[in-house]
Amino acid sequence: MSQAFSPPERNVLYRVIERRRDVRAFKPEPIPDDVLQRILTAAHQAPSVGLMQPWDFIVIRDPVTRARIKQAFLRENQRATGNYADGRASLYMSLKLEGIEEAPINLCITCDRTRGGAHVLERNTILDTDLYSTCCAIHNLWLAARVEGVGVGWVSILTEADLRAALGIPPHVLPVAYLCLGYPREFLDEPELQQRGWARRLPLESVTHQERWPDEHIGTTD
Ligand SMILES: Cc1cc2nc3c(=O)[nH]c(=O)nc-3n(C[C@H](O)[C@H](O)[C@H](O)COP(=O)(O)O)c2cc1C
């Protein structure tokens, strides 16, 4: 007997994947506790190397902490602006790249690099598999939030040091993602960066190869 889900169930999953967006503009409505709980449960069901489950979820509501993180973002964003010239710099500055203070919840997802002891099953060769596992949890969370109508925005324009200091994260734990969660003003039909002309999704054919790395491969978005 087929283990596949029924066509309507499959369609829902593919639609959720297609309709997930990175969200930076939020309404002020709070996220009910049961909704947050379901989203975190989905994240916690992610695959992880040796069942290491290296993640922790720090739920941040305190406006004082969020104001501090926002200041850290503004500093780093200013620095990043210097990486672009002319029209690209002004387009960069016009992009909204965070919703730290307007989202009702911020969430820092960390990776405890020592969890499970020195020799976690399956993690003796590629030590970064704990980080990959944490990213799996983040993506589960992102998709679960989408079915709940909750928007998620990943803010990576923050230094590790700023996050450690603001959230008291110890040295053996790495902050992997800083996320803003809330009900979105809208879920766009396509990535905002594509809509604004910053980058575009590559054709699937250009990143799919048969048997080995191709002799000629242009891996840019230009
Ligand atoms: C690791 C990672 C870091 C990201 N950092 C930021 C960020 O700092 N600010 C931001 O606005 N979006 C950030 N994004 C969101 C991407 O810009 C977004 O996923 C991409 O443009 C595709 O759009 P979509 O997620 O709506 O499909 C990040 C996404 C990932 C996966």
PDB file of C-alpha atoms and ligand atoms in Angstrom:
ATOM      1  CA  MET A   1       0.000   0.000   0.000  1.00  0.00           C
ATOM      2  CA  SER A   2       1.265   3.453  -0.865  1.00  0.00           C
ATOM      3  CA  GLN A   3       2.698   5.441   2.006  1.00  0.00           C
ATOM      4  CA  ALA A   4       2.082   8.690   0.118  1.00  0.00           C
ATOM      5  CA  PHE A   5      -0.302  11.264   1.511  1.00  0.00           C
ATOM      6  CA  SER A   6      -3.521  11.842  -0.419  1.00  0.00           C
ATOM      7  CA  PRO A   7      -3.410  14.360  -3.310  1.00  0.00           C
ATOM      8  CA  PRO A   8      -5.251  17.106  -1.337  1.00  0.00           C
ATOM      9  CA  GLU A   9      -2.869  16.652   1.619  1.00  0.00           C
ATOM     10  CA  ARG A  10       0.132  16.817  -0.672  1.00  0.00           C
ATOM     11  CA  ASN A  11      -1.228  19.922  -2.329  1.00  0.00           C
ATOM     12  CA  VAL A  12      -1.541  21.640   1.049  1.00  0.00           C
ATOM     13  CA  LEU A  13       2.086  20.963   1.912  1.00  0.00           C
ATOM     14  CA  TYR A  14       3.358  22.167  -1.453  1.00  0.00           C
ATOM     15  CA  ARG A  15       1.153  25.256  -1.207  1.00  0.00           C
ATOM     16  CA  VAL A  16       2.466  26.061   2.283  1.00  0.00           C
ATOM     17  CA  ILE A  17       6.038  25.753   1.016  1.00  0.00           C
ATOM     18  CA  GLU A  18       5.253  27.989  -1.948  1.00  0.00           C
ATOM     19  CA  ARG A  19       3.348  30.562   0.124  1.00  0.00           C
ATOM     20  CA  ARG A  20       5.870  30.843   2.987  1.00  0.00           C
ATOM     21  CA  ARG A  21       7.456  34.277   3.038  1.00  0.00           C
ATOM     22  CA  ASP A  22      10.004  36.175   5.049  1.00  0.00           C
ATOM     23  CA  VAL A  23       7.905  38.856   6.771  1.00  0.00           C
ATOM     24  CA  ARG A  24       9.128  42.212   8.050  1.00  0.00           C
ATOM     25  CA  ALA A  25       5.882  44.211   8.518  1.00  0.00           C
ATOM     26  CA  PHE A  26       3.618  43.092  11.350  1.00  0.00           C
ATOM     27  CA  LYS A  27       0.270  43.943  12.918  1.00  0.00           C
ATOM     28  CA  PRO A  28       0.370  44.527  16.689  1.00  0.00           C
ATOM     29  CA  GLU A  29      -1.985  41.614  17.597  1.00  0.00           C
ATOM     30  CA  PRO A  30      -0.377  39.136  20.009  1.00  0.00           C
ATOM     31  CA  ILE A  31       0.178  35.498  19.104  1.00  0.00           C
ATOM     32  CA  PRO A  32      -1.980  33.289  21.364  1.00  0.00           C
ATOM     33  CA  ASP A  33       0.005  30.907  23.562  1.00  0.00           C
ATOM     34  CA  ASP A  34      -1.521  27.780  22.008  1.00  0.00           C
ATOM     35  CA  VAL A  35      -0.522  28.931  18.526  1.00  0.00           C
ATOM     36  CA  LEU A  36       3.057  29.620  19.642  1.00  0.00           C
ATOM     37  CA  GLN A  37       3.117  26.240  21.354  1.00  0.00           C
ATOM     38  CA  ARG A  38       2.107  24.435  18.131  1.00  0.00           C
ATOM     39  CA  ILE A  39       4.738  26.314  16.145  1.00  0.00           C
ATOM     40  CA  LEU A  40       7.470  25.462  18.666  1.00  0.00           C
ATOM     41  CA  THR A  41       6.309  21.831  18.768  1.00  0.00           C
ATOM     42  CA  ALA A  42       6.753  21.638  14.986  1.00  0.00           C
ATOM     43  CA  ALA A  43      10.258  23.086  15.315  1.00  0.00           C
ATOM     44  CA  HIS A  44      11.116  20.578  18.033  1.00  0.00           C
ATOM     45  CA  GLN A  45      10.072  17.686  15.757  1.00  0.00           C
ATOM     46  CA  ALA A  46      12.835  18.501  13.277  1.00  0.00           C
ATOM     47  CA  PRO A  47      15.457  15.944  12.295  1.00  0.00           C
ATOM     48  CA  SER A  48      18.785  16.270  14.117  1.00  0.00           C
ATOM     49  CA  VAL A  49      22.099  14.493  13.930  1.00  0.00           C
ATOM     50  CA  GLY A  50      22.119  11.508  16.331  1.00  0.00           C
ATOM     51  CA  LEU A  51      18.828  12.896  17.704  1.00  0.00           C
ATOM     52  CA  MET A  52      21.010  15.548  19.321  1.00  0.00           C
ATOM     53  CA  GLN A  53      18.249  18.219  19.369  1.00  0.00           C
ATOM     54  CA  PRO A  54      20.850  20.935  19.872  1.00  0.00           C
ATOM     55  CA  TRP A  55      18.346  23.784  19.715  1.00  0.00           C
ATOM     56  CA  ASP A  56      16.884  26.054  22.384  1.00  0.00           C
ATOM     57  CA  PHE A  57      14.192  28.633  21.777  1.00  0.00           C
ATOM     58  CA  ILE A  58      14.479  31.946  23.639  1.00  0.00           C
ATOM     59  CA  VAL A  59      11.111  33.737  23.504  1.00  0.00           C
ATOM     60  CA  ILE A  60      11.602  37.491  23.825  1.00  0.00           C
ATOM     61  CA  ARG A  61       8.740  39.859  24.570  1.00  0.00           C
ATOM     62  CA  ASP A  62      10.466  42.508  26.731  1.00  0.00           C
ATOM     63  CA  PRO A  63      10.474  45.867  24.876  1.00  0.00           C
ATOM     64  CA  VAL A  64      13.720  46.862  26.598  1.00  0.00           C
ATOM     65  CA  THR A  65      15.561  43.825  25.208  1.00  0.00           C
ATOM     66  CA  ARG A  66      14.035  44.380  21.785  1.00  0.00           C
ATOM     67  CA  ALA A  67      15.074  48.055  21.774  1.00  0.00           C
ATOM     68  CA  ARG A  68      18.624  46.959  22.552  1.00  0.00           C
ATOM     69  CA  ILE A  69      18.616  44.424  19.712  1.00  0.00           C
ATOM     70  CA  LYS A  70      17.160  47.052  17.366  1.00  0.00           C
ATOM     71  CA  GLN A  71      20.050  49.392  18.173  1.00  0.00           C
ATOM     72  CA  ALA A  72      22.489  46.565  17.434  1.00  0.00           C
ATOM     73  CA  PHE A  73      20.704  45.985  14.114  1.00  0.00           C
ATOM     74  CA  LEU A  74      20.868  49.683  13.172  1.00  0.00           C
ATOM     75  CA  ARG A  75      24.623  49.751  13.774  1.00  0.00           C
ATOM     76  CA  GLU A  76      25.247  46.654  11.656  1.00  0.00           C
ATOM     77  CA  ASN A  77      22.851  47.753   8.934  1.00  0.00           C
ATOM     78  CA  GLN A  78      24.663  51.069   8.634  1.00  0.00           C
ATOM     79  CA  ARG A  79      27.923  49.181   8.249  1.00  0.00           C
ATOM     80  CA  ALA A  80      26.397  46.882   5.599  1.00  0.00           C
ATOM     81  CA  THR A  81      25.253  49.880   3.555  1.00  0.00           C
ATOM     82  CA  GLY A  82      28.935  50.624   2.910  1.00  0.00           C
ATOM     83  CA  ASN A  83      29.205  47.374   0.928  1.00  0.00           C
ATOM     84  CA  TYR A  84      27.115  48.767  -1.924  1.00  0.00           C
ATOM     85  CA  ALA A  85      27.576  51.676  -4.309  1.00  0.00           C
ATOM     86  CA  ASP A  86      25.330  54.149  -6.093  1.00  0.00           C
ATOM     87  CA  GLY A  87      21.828  52.869  -6.936  1.00  0.00           C
ATOM     88  CA  ARG A  88      22.411  49.601  -5.142  1.00  0.00           C
ATOM     89  CA  ALA A  89      23.181  51.482  -1.891  1.00  0.00           C
ATOM     90  CA  SER A  90      20.007  53.553  -2.054  1.00  0.00           C
ATOM     91  CA  LEU A  91      17.944  50.461  -2.909  1.00  0.00           C
ATOM     92  CA  TYR A  92      19.568  48.676   0.036  1.00  0.00           C
ATOM     93  CA  MET A  93      18.691  51.532   2.382  1.00  0.00           C
ATOM     94  CA  SER A  94      15.074  51.496   1.209  1.00  0.00           C
ATOM     95  CA  LEU A  95      14.628  47.808   2.076  1.00  0.00           C
ATOM     96  CA  LYS A  96      12.929  46.964   5.365  1.00  0.00           C
ATOM     97  CA  LEU A  97      15.041  44.144   6.745  1.00  0.00           C
ATOM     98  CA  GLU A  98      13.610  43.602  10.233  1.00  0.00           C
ATOM     99  CA  GLY A  99      10.485  43.926  12.385  1.00  0.00           C
ATOM    100  CA  ILE A 100      12.187  43.659  15.776  1.00  0.00           C
ATOM    101  CA  GLU A 101      10.114  46.201  17.678  1.00  0.00           C
ATOM    102  CA  GLU A 102       6.779  45.870  15.898  1.00  0.00           C
ATOM    103  CA  ALA A 103       6.532  42.061  15.996  1.00  0.00           C
ATOM    104  CA  PRO A 104       4.892  40.889  19.245  1.00  0.00           C
ATOM    105  CA  ILE A 105       7.431  38.110  19.704  1.00  0.00           C
ATOM    106  CA  ASN A 106      11.121  37.804  18.911  1.00  0.00           C
ATOM    107  CA  LEU A 107      12.685  34.373  19.037  1.00  0.00           C
ATOM    108  CA  CYS A 108      16.349  33.482  19.226  1.00  0.00           C
ATOM    109  CA  ILE A 109      17.105  29.914  18.170  1.00  0.00           C
ATOM    110  CA  THR A 110      20.430  28.659  19.431  1.00  0.00           C
ATOM    111  CA  CYS A 111      22.609  25.590  18.956  1.00  0.00           C
ATOM    112  CA  ASP A 112      24.233  23.993  22.008  1.00  0.00           C
ATOM    113  CA  ARG A 113      27.403  22.583  20.474  1.00  0.00           C
ATOM    114  CA  THR A 114      28.069  20.360  23.508  1.00  0.00           C
ATOM    115  CA  ARG A 115      24.659  18.732  23.882  1.00  0.00           C
ATOM    116  CA  GLY A 116      24.825  14.949  23.954  1.00  0.00           C
ATOM    117  CA  GLY A 117      28.497  14.875  24.979  1.00  0.00           C
ATOM    118  CA  ALA A 118      31.759  14.805  23.030  1.00  0.00           C
ATOM    119  CA  HIS A 119      30.828  12.071  20.545  1.00  0.00           C
ATOM    120  CA  VAL A 120      27.284  12.392  19.345  1.00  0.00           C
ATOM    121  CA  LEU A 121      26.253   9.478  17.123  1.00  0.00           C
ATOM    122  CA  GLU A 122      26.659  10.422  13.424  1.00  0.00           C
ATOM    123  CA  ARG A 123      28.551  13.620  14.342  1.00  0.00           C
ATOM    124  CA  ASN A 124      32.117  12.400  14.394  1.00  0.00           C
ATOM    125  CA  THR A 125      33.037  13.554  10.901  1.00  0.00           C
ATOM    126  CA  ILE A 126      31.111  16.722  10.137  1.00  0.00           C
ATOM    127  CA  LEU A 127      30.927  18.732  13.344  1.00  0.00           C
ATOM    128  CA  ASP A 128      28.692  21.378  11.800  1.00  0.00           C
ATOM    129  CA  THR A 129      25.837  18.870  11.510  1.00  0.00           C
ATOM    130  CA  ASP A 130      24.544  20.325  14.786  1.00  0.00           C
ATOM    131  CA  LEU A 131      24.144  23.670  12.998  1.00  0.00           C
ATOM    132  CA  TYR A 132      22.443  21.992  10.043  1.00  0.00           C
ATOM    133  CA  SER A 133      20.035  20.319  12.493  1.00  0.00           C
ATOM    134  CA  THR A 134      19.203  23.662  14.071  1.00  0.00           C
ATOM    135  CA  CYS A 135      18.408  25.077  10.620  1.00  0.00           C
ATOM    136  CA  CYS A 136      16.008  22.156  10.066  1.00  0.00           C
ATOM    137  CA  ALA A 137      14.172  23.198  13.246  1.00  0.00           C
ATOM    138  CA  ILE A 138      14.053  26.795  12.059  1.00  0.00           C
ATOM    139  CA  HIS A 139      12.521  25.796   8.772  1.00  0.00           C
ATOM    140  CA  ASN A 140       9.920  23.549  10.428  1.00  0.00           C
ATOM    141  CA  LEU A 141       8.996  26.546  12.556  1.00  0.00           C
ATOM    142  CA  TRP A 142       8.792  28.809   9.508  1.00  0.00           C
ATOM    143  CA  LEU A 143       6.367  26.454   7.717  1.00  0.00           C
ATOM    144  CA  ALA A 144       4.241  25.788  10.817  1.00  0.00           C
ATOM    145  CA  ALA A 145       3.940  29.527  11.402  1.00  0.00           C
ATOM    146  CA  ARG A 146       2.720  29.945   7.800  1.00  0.00           C
ATOM    147  CA  VAL A 147      -0.161  27.499   8.240  1.00  0.00           C
ATOM    148  CA  GLU A 148      -1.111  29.362  11.432  1.00  0.00           C
ATOM    149  CA  GLY A 149      -1.139  32.654   9.476  1.00  0.00           C
ATOM    150  CA  VAL A 150       1.856  33.862  11.497  1.00  0.00           C
ATOM    151  CA  GLY A 151       4.685  35.630   9.699  1.00  0.00           C
ATOM    152  CA  VAL A 152       8.349  34.966  10.446  1.00  0.00           C
ATOM    153  CA  GLY A 153      11.232  37.267   9.554  1.00  0.00           C
ATOM    154  CA  TRP A 154      14.842  36.167   9.958  1.00  0.00           C
ATOM    155  CA  VAL A 155      17.158  38.998  11.040  1.00  0.00           C
ATOM    156  CA  SER A 156      20.774  38.123  10.432  1.00  0.00           C
ATOM    157  CA  ILE A 157      22.139  41.680  10.445  1.00  0.00           C
ATOM    158  CA  LEU A 158      23.176  41.229  14.076  1.00  0.00           C
ATOM    159  CA  THR A 159      26.526  40.260  15.527  1.00  0.00           C
ATOM    160  CA  GLU A 160      26.953  37.137  17.595  1.00  0.00           C
ATOM    161  CA  ALA A 161      28.515  39.277  20.349  1.00  0.00           C
ATOM    162  CA  ASP A 162      25.492  41.596  20.518  1.00  0.00           C
ATOM    163  CA  LEU A 163      23.110  38.634  20.776  1.00  0.00           C
ATOM    164  CA  ARG A 164      25.219  36.930  23.446  1.00  0.00           C
ATOM    165  CA  ALA A 165      25.374  40.103  25.517  1.00  0.00           C
ATOM    166  CA  ALA A 166      21.678  40.971  25.216  1.00  0.00           C
ATOM    167  CA  LEU A 167      20.394  37.439  25.881  1.00  0.00           C
ATOM    168  CA  GLY A 168      23.043  36.008  28.214  1.00  0.00           C
ATOM    169  CA  ILE A 169      23.984  33.183  25.836  1.00  0.00           C
ATOM    170  CA  PRO A 170      26.983  31.172  27.148  1.00  0.00           C
ATOM    171  CA  PRO A 171      30.119  30.475  25.018  1.00  0.00           C
ATOM    172  CA  HIS A 172      29.294  26.832  24.183  1.00  0.00           C
ATOM    173  CA  VAL A 173      25.947  27.860  22.664  1.00  0.00           C
ATOM    174  CA  LEU A 174      25.749  29.586  19.274  1.00  0.00           C
ATOM    175  CA  PRO A 175      22.901  31.939  18.397  1.00  0.00           C
ATOM    176  CA  VAL A 176      21.883  30.649  14.946  1.00  0.00           C
ATOM    177  CA  ALA A 177      18.757  32.657  14.140  1.00  0.00           C
ATOM    178  CA  TYR A 178      17.044  35.760  15.422  1.00  0.00           C
ATOM    179  CA  LEU A 179      13.421  35.721  14.266  1.00  0.00           C
ATOM    180  CA  CYS A 180      10.521  38.170  14.451  1.00  0.00           C
ATOM    181  CA  LEU A 181       7.078  36.540  14.748  1.00  0.00           C
ATOM    182  CA  GLY A 182       3.659  38.133  14.371  1.00  0.00           C
ATOM    183  CA  TYR A 183       0.594  38.451  12.189  1.00  0.00           C
ATOM    184  CA  PRO A 184       1.795  39.981   8.922  1.00  0.00           C
ATOM    185  CA  ARG A 185       0.421  43.032   7.190  1.00  0.00           C
ATOM    186  CA  GLU A 186       0.446  40.728   4.139  1.00  0.00           C
ATOM    187  CA  PHE A 187       2.042  37.576   2.769  1.00  0.00           C
ATOM    188  CA  LEU A 188       3.526  38.659  -0.553  1.00  0.00           C
ATOM    189  CA  ASP A 189       3.129  36.401  -3.604  1.00  0.00           C
ATOM    190  CA  GLU A 190       6.868  36.394  -4.235  1.00  0.00           C
ATOM    191  CA  PRO A 191      10.004  37.169  -2.215  1.00  0.00           C
ATOM    192  CA  GLU A 192      10.133  40.876  -1.437  1.00  0.00           C
ATOM    193  CA  LEU A 193      13.724  41.038  -2.704  1.00  0.00           C
ATOM    194  CA  GLN A 194      12.512  39.722  -6.059  1.00  0.00           C
ATOM    195  CA  GLN A 195       9.608  42.169  -6.119  1.00  0.00           C
ATOM    196  CA  ARG A 196      11.971  45.055  -5.371  1.00  0.00           C
ATOM    197  CA  GLY A 197      14.460  44.030  -8.071  1.00  0.00           C
ATOM    198  CA  TRP A 198      17.297  43.065  -5.706  1.00  0.00           C
ATOM    199  CA  ALA A 199      17.568  39.385  -6.695  1.00  0.00           C
ATOM    200  CA  ARG A 200      15.479  36.714  -8.358  1.00  0.00           C
ATOM    201  CA  ARG A 201      14.809  33.027  -7.911  1.00  0.00           C
ATOM    202  CA  LEU A 202      17.107  30.957 -10.115  1.00  0.00           C
ATOM    203  CA  PRO A 203      15.504  28.518 -12.547  1.00  0.00           C
ATOM    204  CA  LEU A 204      15.472  25.028 -10.997  1.00  0.00           C
ATOM    205  CA  GLU A 205      17.198  23.635 -14.118  1.00  0.00           C
ATOM    206  CA  SER A 206      20.183  25.929 -13.532  1.00  0.00           C
ATOM    207  CA  VAL A 207      20.860  24.396 -10.119  1.00  0.00           C
ATOM    208  CA  THR A 208      19.993  20.766 -10.900  1.00  0.00           C
ATOM    209  CA  HIS A 209      22.768  18.533 -12.280  1.00  0.00           C
ATOM    210  CA  GLN A 210      23.061  14.903 -13.292  1.00  0.00           C
ATOM    211  CA  GLU A 211      25.729  12.637 -11.846  1.00  0.00           C
ATOM    212  CA  ARG A 212      28.471  15.236 -11.173  1.00  0.00           C
ATOM    213  CA  TRP A 213      29.293  18.918 -10.961  1.00  0.00           C
ATOM    214  CA  PRO A 214      28.998  20.380 -14.481  1.00  0.00           C
ATOM    215  CA  ASP A 215      32.079  21.569 -16.370  1.00  0.00           C
ATOM    216  CA  GLU A 216      30.540  24.972 -16.873  1.00  0.00           C
ATOM    217  CA  HIS A 217      28.315  26.291 -14.121  1.00  0.00           C
ATOM    218  CA  ILE A 218      27.386  29.880 -13.598  1.00  0.00           C
ATOM    219  CA  GLY A 219      26.295  30.142  -9.983  1.00  0.00           C
ATOM    220  CA  THR A 220      25.288  33.776  -9.746  1.00  0.00           C
ATOM    221  CA  THR A 221      21.942  35.518  -9.697  1.00  0.00           C
ATOM    222  CA  ASP A 222      22.983  37.933 -12.506  1.00  0.00           C
TER     223      ASP A 222
HETATM  224  C1  LIG B   1      19.832  32.575   6.872  1.00  0.00           C
HETATM  225  C2  LIG B   1      18.884  33.673   6.445  1.00  0.00           C
HETATM  226  C3  LIG B   1      19.141  34.975   6.849  1.00  0.00           C
HETATM  227  C4  LIG B   1      18.275  36.011   6.469  1.00  0.00           C
HETATM  228  N1  LIG B   1      18.488  37.284   6.935  1.00  0.00           N
HETATM  229  C5  LIG B   1      17.594  38.263   6.655  1.00  0.00           C
HETATM  230  C6  LIG B   1      17.738  39.573   7.207  1.00  0.00           C
HETATM  231  O1  LIG B   1      18.656  39.894   7.958  1.00  0.00           O
HETATM  232  N2  LIG B   1      16.797  40.500   6.895  1.00  0.00           N
HETATM  233  C7  LIG B   1      15.752  40.208   6.058  1.00  0.00           C
HETATM  234  O2  LIG B   1      14.923  41.084   5.798  1.00  0.00           O
HETATM  235  N3  LIG B   1      15.586  38.961   5.536  1.00  0.00           N
HETATM  236  C8  LIG B   1      16.472  38.001   5.814  1.00  0.00           C
HETATM  237  N4  LIG B   1      16.298  36.732   5.298  1.00  0.00           N
HETATM  238  C9  LIG B   1      15.149  36.472   4.409  1.00  0.00           C
HETATM  239  C10 LIG B   1      15.549  36.346   2.948  1.00  0.00           C
HETATM  240  O3  LIG B   1      15.833  37.606   2.403  1.00  0.00           O
HETATM  241  C11 LIG B   1      14.382  35.679   2.210  1.00  0.00           C
HETATM  242  O4  LIG B   1      14.213  34.388   2.710  1.00  0.00           O
HETATM  243  C12 LIG B   1      14.610  35.597   0.698  1.00  0.00           C
HETATM  244  O5  LIG B   1      14.693  36.873   0.146  1.00  0.00           O
HETATM  245  C13 LIG B   1      13.493  34.826   0.012  1.00  0.00           C
HETATM  246  O6  LIG B   1      12.255  35.387   0.348  1.00  0.00           O
HETATM  247  P1  LIG B   1      11.107  34.523   1.025  1.00  0.00           P
HETATM  248  O7  LIG B   1      11.665  33.954   2.294  1.00  0.00           O
HETATM  249  O8  LIG B   1       9.966  35.486   1.281  1.00  0.00           O
HETATM  250  O9  LIG B   1      10.730  33.445   0.052  1.00  0.00           O
HETATM  251  C14 LIG B   1      17.143  35.726   5.660  1.00  0.00           C
HETATM  252  C15 LIG B   1      16.903  34.393   5.256  1.00  0.00           C
HETATM  253  C16 LIG B   1      17.760  33.381   5.650  1.00  0.00           C
HETATM  254  C17 LIG B   1      17.455  31.959   5.225  1.00  0.00           C
END
